[in-house]
CSV table of C-alpha atoms and ligand atoms in Angstrom, one decimal:
chain,number,residue,atom,x,y,z
A,1,UNK,CA,0.3,0.1,-0.3
A,2,UNK,CA,2.0,3.1,-1.3
A,3,UNK,CA,1.7,6.4,-2.5
A,4,UNK,CA,4.6,7.2,-4.9
A,5,UNK,CA,5.2,10.6,-6.5
A,6,UNK,CA,3.7,9.3,-9.8
A,7,UNK,CA,0.3,9.0,-7.7
A,8,UNK,CA,0.9,12.2,-6.5
A,9,UNK,CA,1.5,13.7,-9.9
A,10,UNK,CA,-1.6,12.3,-11.3
A,11,UNK,CA,-3.3,13.4,-8.4
A,12,UNK,CA,-2.7,17.0,-9.0
A,13,UNK,CA,-3.8,16.7,-12.8
A,14,UNK,CA,-7.1,15.3,-11.2
A,15,UNK,CA,-7.3,18.3,-9.0
A,16,UNK,CA,-7.0,20.7,-12.1
A,17,UNK,CA,-9.4,18.8,-14.1
A,18,UNK,CA,-12.3,19.1,-11.5
A,19,UNK,CA,-11.1,23.0,-10.5
A,20,UNK,CA,-11.8,23.5,-14.5
A,21,UNK,CA,-15.3,22.0,-14.3
A,22,UNK,CA,-16.1,24.5,-11.5
A,23,UNK,CA,-15.3,23.2,-8.1
A,24,UNK,CA,-13.8,26.4,-6.0
A,25,UNK,CA,-13.6,25.5,-2.4
A,26,UNK,CA,-9.8,25.4,-1.8
A,27,UNK,CA,-10.2,22.9,1.0
A,28,UNK,CA,-12.1,20.7,-1.2
A,29,UNK,CA,-9.3,20.9,-3.8
A,30,UNK,CA,-6.8,20.3,-1.5
A,31,UNK,CA,-8.5,17.0,0.1
A,32,UNK,CA,-8.9,15.6,-3.3
A,33,UNK,CA,-5.1,15.9,-3.6
A,34,UNK,CA,-4.4,14.3,-0.5
A,35,UNK,CA,-6.7,11.0,-0.6
A,36,UNK,CA,-4.7,8.3,-2.4
A,37,UNK,CA,-7.8,7.3,-4.9
A,38,UNK,CA,-5.8,4.4,-6.3
A,39,UNK,CA,-5.7,2.5,-2.9
A,40,UNK,CA,-9.7,2.5,-3.0
A,41,UNK,CA,-9.8,0.5,-5.9
A,42,UNK,CA,-8.6,-3.0,-6.8
A,43,UNK,CA,-4.8,-3.1,-8.0
A,44,UNK,CA,-4.3,-3.2,-11.6
A,45,UNK,CA,-6.3,-0.1,-12.3
A,46,UNK,CA,-3.9,2.5,-11.6
A,47,UNK,CA,-4.6,4.1,-14.9
A,48,UNK,CA,-8.2,4.4,-13.9
A,49,UNK,CA,-7.6,6.0,-10.5
A,50,UNK,CA,-7.1,9.5,-11.2
A,51,UNK,CA,-9.6,9.7,-14.2
A,52,UNK,CA,-12.3,12.0,-13.4
A,53,UNK,CA,-15.1,8.8,-13.6
A,54,UNK,CA,-16.7,6.6,-11.5
A,55,UNK,CA,-15.4,3.0,-11.1
A,56,UNK,CA,-17.0,-0.5,-9.8
A,57,UNK,CA,-15.7,-1.6,-6.7
A,58,UNK,CA,-17.5,-4.9,-6.5
A,59,UNK,CA,-21.0,-6.0,-4.8
A,60,UNK,CA,-22.5,-4.2,-7.8
A,61,UNK,CA,-21.4,-0.7,-6.7
A,62,UNK,CA,-19.4,2.0,-7.3
A,63,UNK,CA,-16.5,4.5,-6.0
A,64,UNK,CA,-18.1,8.1,-7.1
A,65,UNK,CA,-16.7,10.3,-9.7
A,66,UNK,CA,-14.1,12.6,-8.0
A,67,UNK,CA,-16.1,15.5,-9.6
A,68,UNK,CA,-19.1,14.4,-7.9
A,69,UNK,CA,-17.5,13.8,-4.3
A,70,UNK,CA,-16.2,17.4,-4.8
A,71,UNK,CA,-19.6,18.9,-5.6
A,72,UNK,CA,-21.4,17.4,-2.9
A,73,UNK,CA,-18.7,18.1,-0.5
A,74,UNK,CA,-18.5,21.9,-1.8
A,75,UNK,CA,-22.1,22.2,-0.9
A,76,UNK,CA,-21.7,20.6,2.4
A,77,UNK,CA,-19.3,23.7,3.5
A,78,UNK,CA,-17.5,21.1,5.8
A,79,UNK,CA,-15.4,23.0,8.5
A,80,UNK,CA,-12.9,21.5,10.8
A,81,UNK,CA,-14.5,19.8,13.5
A,82,UNK,CA,-18.0,19.3,11.7
A,83,UNK,CA,-20.3,16.4,12.7
A,84,UNK,CA,-21.0,14.9,9.2
A,85,UNK,CA,-23.1,12.0,8.2
A,86,UNK,CA,-22.6,9.8,5.2
A,87,UNK,CA,-25.3,7.6,3.6
A,88,UNK,CA,-23.6,5.1,1.3
A,89,UNK,CA,-20.0,4.2,2.8
A,90,UNK,CA,-19.2,2.3,-0.3
A,91,UNK,CA,-15.2,2.4,-1.1
A,92,UNK,CA,-14.7,5.0,1.9
A,93,UNK,CA,-13.4,7.3,-0.7
A,94,UNK,CA,-15.8,10.1,0.3
A,95,UNK,CA,-15.2,9.6,4.3
A,96,UNK,CA,-11.6,10.0,3.6
A,97,UNK,CA,-12.0,13.2,1.5
A,98,UNK,CA,-14.4,14.4,4.5
A,99,UNK,CA,-11.5,13.4,7.0
A,100,UNK,CA,-9.1,15.0,5.5
A,101,UNK,CA,-11.1,18.1,5.7
A,102,UNK,CA,-10.9,17.5,9.7
A,103,UNK,CA,-14.8,16.4,10.0
A,104,UNK,CA,-15.6,14.1,12.5
A,105,UNK,CA,-17.3,11.2,10.1
A,106,UNK,CA,-20.2,9.0,10.7
A,107,UNK,CA,-21.2,6.8,7.7
A,108,UNK,CA,-23.8,4.0,7.2
A,109,UNK,CA,-23.4,1.0,4.5
A,110,UNK,CA,-26.2,-1.2,3.8
A,111,UNK,CA,-24.0,-3.8,2.1
A,112,UNK,CA,-22.2,-6.2,4.6
A,113,UNK,CA,-19.4,-7.3,2.5
A,114,UNK,CA,-18.5,-3.5,1.5
A,115,UNK,CA,-19.1,-2.5,4.9
A,116,UNK,CA,-16.6,-5.2,6.5
A,117,UNK,CA,-14.0,-4.3,3.7
A,118,UNK,CA,-14.4,-1.0,4.2
A,119,UNK,CA,-14.2,-0.7,8.2
A,120,UNK,CA,-11.0,-2.6,7.7
A,121,UNK,CA,-9.5,-0.6,5.0
A,122,UNK,CA,-9.9,3.0,6.1
A,123,UNK,CA,-7.7,2.5,9.6
A,124,UNK,CA,-5.3,0.5,7.5
A,125,UNK,CA,-4.4,3.5,5.4
A,126,UNK,CA,-4.8,6.0,8.4
A,127,UNK,CA,-8.0,7.5,8.1
A,128,UNK,CA,-10.3,7.0,11.3
A,129,UNK,CA,-14.1,7.7,11.0
A,130,UNK,CA,-16.1,8.1,14.5
A,131,UNK,CA,-18.5,5.3,13.6
A,132,UNK,CA,-19.1,3.2,10.6
A,133,UNK,CA,-22.3,1.5,10.8
A,134,UNK,CA,-24.0,-1.5,8.9
A,135,UNK,CA,-27.6,-0.5,8.3
A,136,UNK,CA,-30.4,1.3,6.6
A,137,UNK,CA,-29.2,4.8,5.5
A,138,UNK,CA,-33.1,5.7,5.4
A,139,UNK,CA,-33.1,5.8,8.9
A,140,UNK,CA,-30.0,8.2,9.6
A,141,UNK,CA,-28.2,7.7,13.0
A,142,UNK,CA,-30.3,8.7,15.6
A,143,UNK,CA,-28.0,7.8,18.4
A,144,UNK,CA,-25.4,10.1,17.0
A,145,UNK,CA,-27.9,13.1,15.6
A,146,UNK,CA,-27.7,16.0,15.4
A,147,UNK,CA,-25.4,16.6,12.4
A,148,UNK,CA,-23.6,19.7,11.1
A,149,UNK,CA,-23.9,17.6,7.5
A,150,UNK,CA,-25.7,15.0,6.2
A,151,UNK,CA,-24.7,13.6,2.5
A,152,UNK,CA,-26.3,11.0,0.7
A,153,UNK,CA,-24.0,9.3,-2.0
A,154,UNK,CA,-26.6,7.2,-3.6
A,155,UNK,CA,-29.8,8.3,-5.7
A,156,UNK,CA,-32.9,8.8,-3.5
A,157,UNK,CA,-36.0,8.4,-4.7
A,158,UNK,CA,-37.5,10.8,-2.1
A,159,UNK,CA,-36.0,12.7,0.7
A,160,UNK,CA,-36.0,10.5,3.8
A,161,UNK,CA,-37.5,12.6,6.6
A,162,UNK,CA,-35.4,11.0,9.6
A,163,UNK,CA,-32.4,12.9,7.6
A,164,UNK,CA,-34.1,16.2,7.8
A,165,UNK,CA,-34.8,15.5,11.3
A,166,UNK,CA,-31.2,14.8,12.2
A,167,UNK,CA,-30.0,18.1,11.2
A,168,UNK,CA,-28.7,20.8,13.6
A,169,UNK,CA,-30.4,23.9,13.1
A,170,UNK,CA,-28.3,25.8,10.4
A,171,UNK,CA,-27.0,22.2,9.2
A,172,UNK,CA,-27.0,21.0,5.5
A,173,UNK,CA,-28.4,18.1,3.8
A,174,UNK,CA,-27.0,17.1,0.6
A,175,UNK,CA,-29.1,14.5,-1.3
A,176,UNK,CA,-29.4,13.6,-5.1
A,177,UNK,CA,-33.1,13.3,-5.3
A,178,UNK,CA,-34.8,11.2,-8.4
A,179,UNK,CA,-35.0,7.9,-10.1
A,180,UNK,CA,-33.5,7.5,-13.5
A,181,UNK,CA,-31.6,10.6,-13.0
A,182,UNK,CA,-31.0,12.6,-9.6
A,183,UNK,CA,-31.0,16.3,-9.0
A,184,UNK,CA,-28.7,17.6,-6.3
A,185,UNK,CA,-30.6,18.9,-3.8
A,186,UNK,CA,-29.5,20.9,-0.9
A,187,UNK,CA,-31.7,21.5,2.5
A,188,UNK,CA,-30.6,24.0,5.0
A,189,UNK,CA,-32.5,23.8,8.5
A,190,UNK,CA,-33.3,27.1,9.5
A,191,UNK,CA,-35.6,26.3,12.3
A,192,UNK,CA,-37.3,23.2,14.0
A,193,UNK,CA,-39.8,22.8,11.1
A,194,UNK,CA,-38.1,25.3,8.3
A,195,UNK,CA,-36.1,24.2,5.7
A,196,UNK,CA,-34.2,26.1,3.2
A,197,UNK,CA,-34.2,24.1,-0.2
A,198,UNK,CA,-32.1,24.7,-3.3
A,199,UNK,CA,-31.8,22.8,-6.4
A,200,UNK,CA,-28.7,22.1,-8.6
A,201,UNK,CA,-27.1,19.9,-11.3
A,202,UNK,CA,-28.5,16.5,-12.4
A,203,UNK,CA,-26.2,13.4,-11.9
A,204,UNK,CA,-26.7,9.6,-11.9
A,205,UNK,CA,-25.9,7.5,-8.7
A,206,UNK,CA,-26.7,4.0,-8.0
A,207,UNK,CA,-30.0,3.8,-6.2
A,208,UNK,CA,-30.3,4.2,-2.5
A,209,UNK,CA,-32.3,0.9,-1.8
A,210,UNK,CA,-34.9,0.4,0.9
A,211,UNK,CA,-35.1,-2.9,2.0
A,212,UNK,CA,-32.1,-4.6,3.2
A,213,UNK,CA,-31.4,-8.3,1.6
B,1,LIG,N1,-19.6,7.2,-0.9
B,1,LIG,C1,-19.6,6.0,-1.7
B,1,LIG,C2,-19.9,6.0,-2.7
B,1,LIG,C3,-20.5,4.7,-2.8
B,1,LIG,S1,-21.7,4.2,-4.0
B,1,LIG,C4,-17.7,6.1,-2.1
B,1,LIG,O1,-17.2,7.2,-2.1
B,1,LIG,O2,-17.2,5.2,-2.5
B,1,LIG,C5,-23.3,4.3,-3.0
B,1,LIG,C6,-23.3,3.5,-1.5
B,1,LIG,O3,-24.7,3.6,-0.9
B,1,LIG,C7,-23.3,1.9,-2.2
B,1,LIG,O4,-22.0,1.5,-1.2
B,1,LIG,C8,-24.3,1.2,-1.7
B,1,LIG,O5,-24.3,-0.2,-1.2
B,1,LIG,C9,-24.9,2.2,-0.6
B,1,LIG,N2,-26.3,2.3,-0.1
B,1,LIG,C10,-27.6,1.8,-1.0
B,1,LIG,N3,-28.9,2.1,-0.3
B,1,LIG,C11,-28.1,2.1,0.9
B,1,LIG,C12,-29.3,2.6,2.0
B,1,LIG,N4,-30.4,2.1,2.0
B,1,LIG,N5,-28.6,2.7,3.2
B,1,LIG,C13,-26.8,2.8,3.4
B,1,LIG,N6,-26.3,2.7,2.1
B,1,LIG,C14,-27.1,2.3,0.8
């Protein structure tokens, strides 16, 4: 498991690419520049690791496209020490980006194998989330709520109410909403029962599944 000069160089190119595509937040760009994405994919795929593309990671799931990770993270407006909940741990790449930014990370994954693999893998390469849970993201993590930010990394057919309930006042939920394609949507909690909603670009995510199997 190593990070070479060559990897670092490729990563800087990736940072340039996503900057050109419109990501402005310096902290986000810096974090993308630090996380060794090639380690999150099976070996032999180095050429793919630093292209701005999603990639299969097994169990029919994908590691999100770096631009998409950056886009969602930018909308979250992460500050050091923020408590962030991620729905859909997957490879752990998004979690690592959040950890690089100094967030306290909580994440939920519904696929047992991925959950087990990523729970072992992240600490091995030096990333320590506060809590990784095997469970259903539609329910959020009520025991650890409220959160400064919640990011959903799978396409949600609707906005799960528990996720809105688990935001602090001023907290932000970033969620791709839709079936065939999803519109990136931001909710900011203004008050107990009041939320601001803003809509952004369209993306294609793997679906946020409702029933465990
Ligand atoms: N954040 C990941 C992206 C993973 S893709 C990364 O950076 O690599 C989306 C993930 O959401 C998949 O791993 C999928 O298994 C998971 N998922 C789908 N439905 C879910 C649900 N209801 N609760 C939790 N995770 C879910």
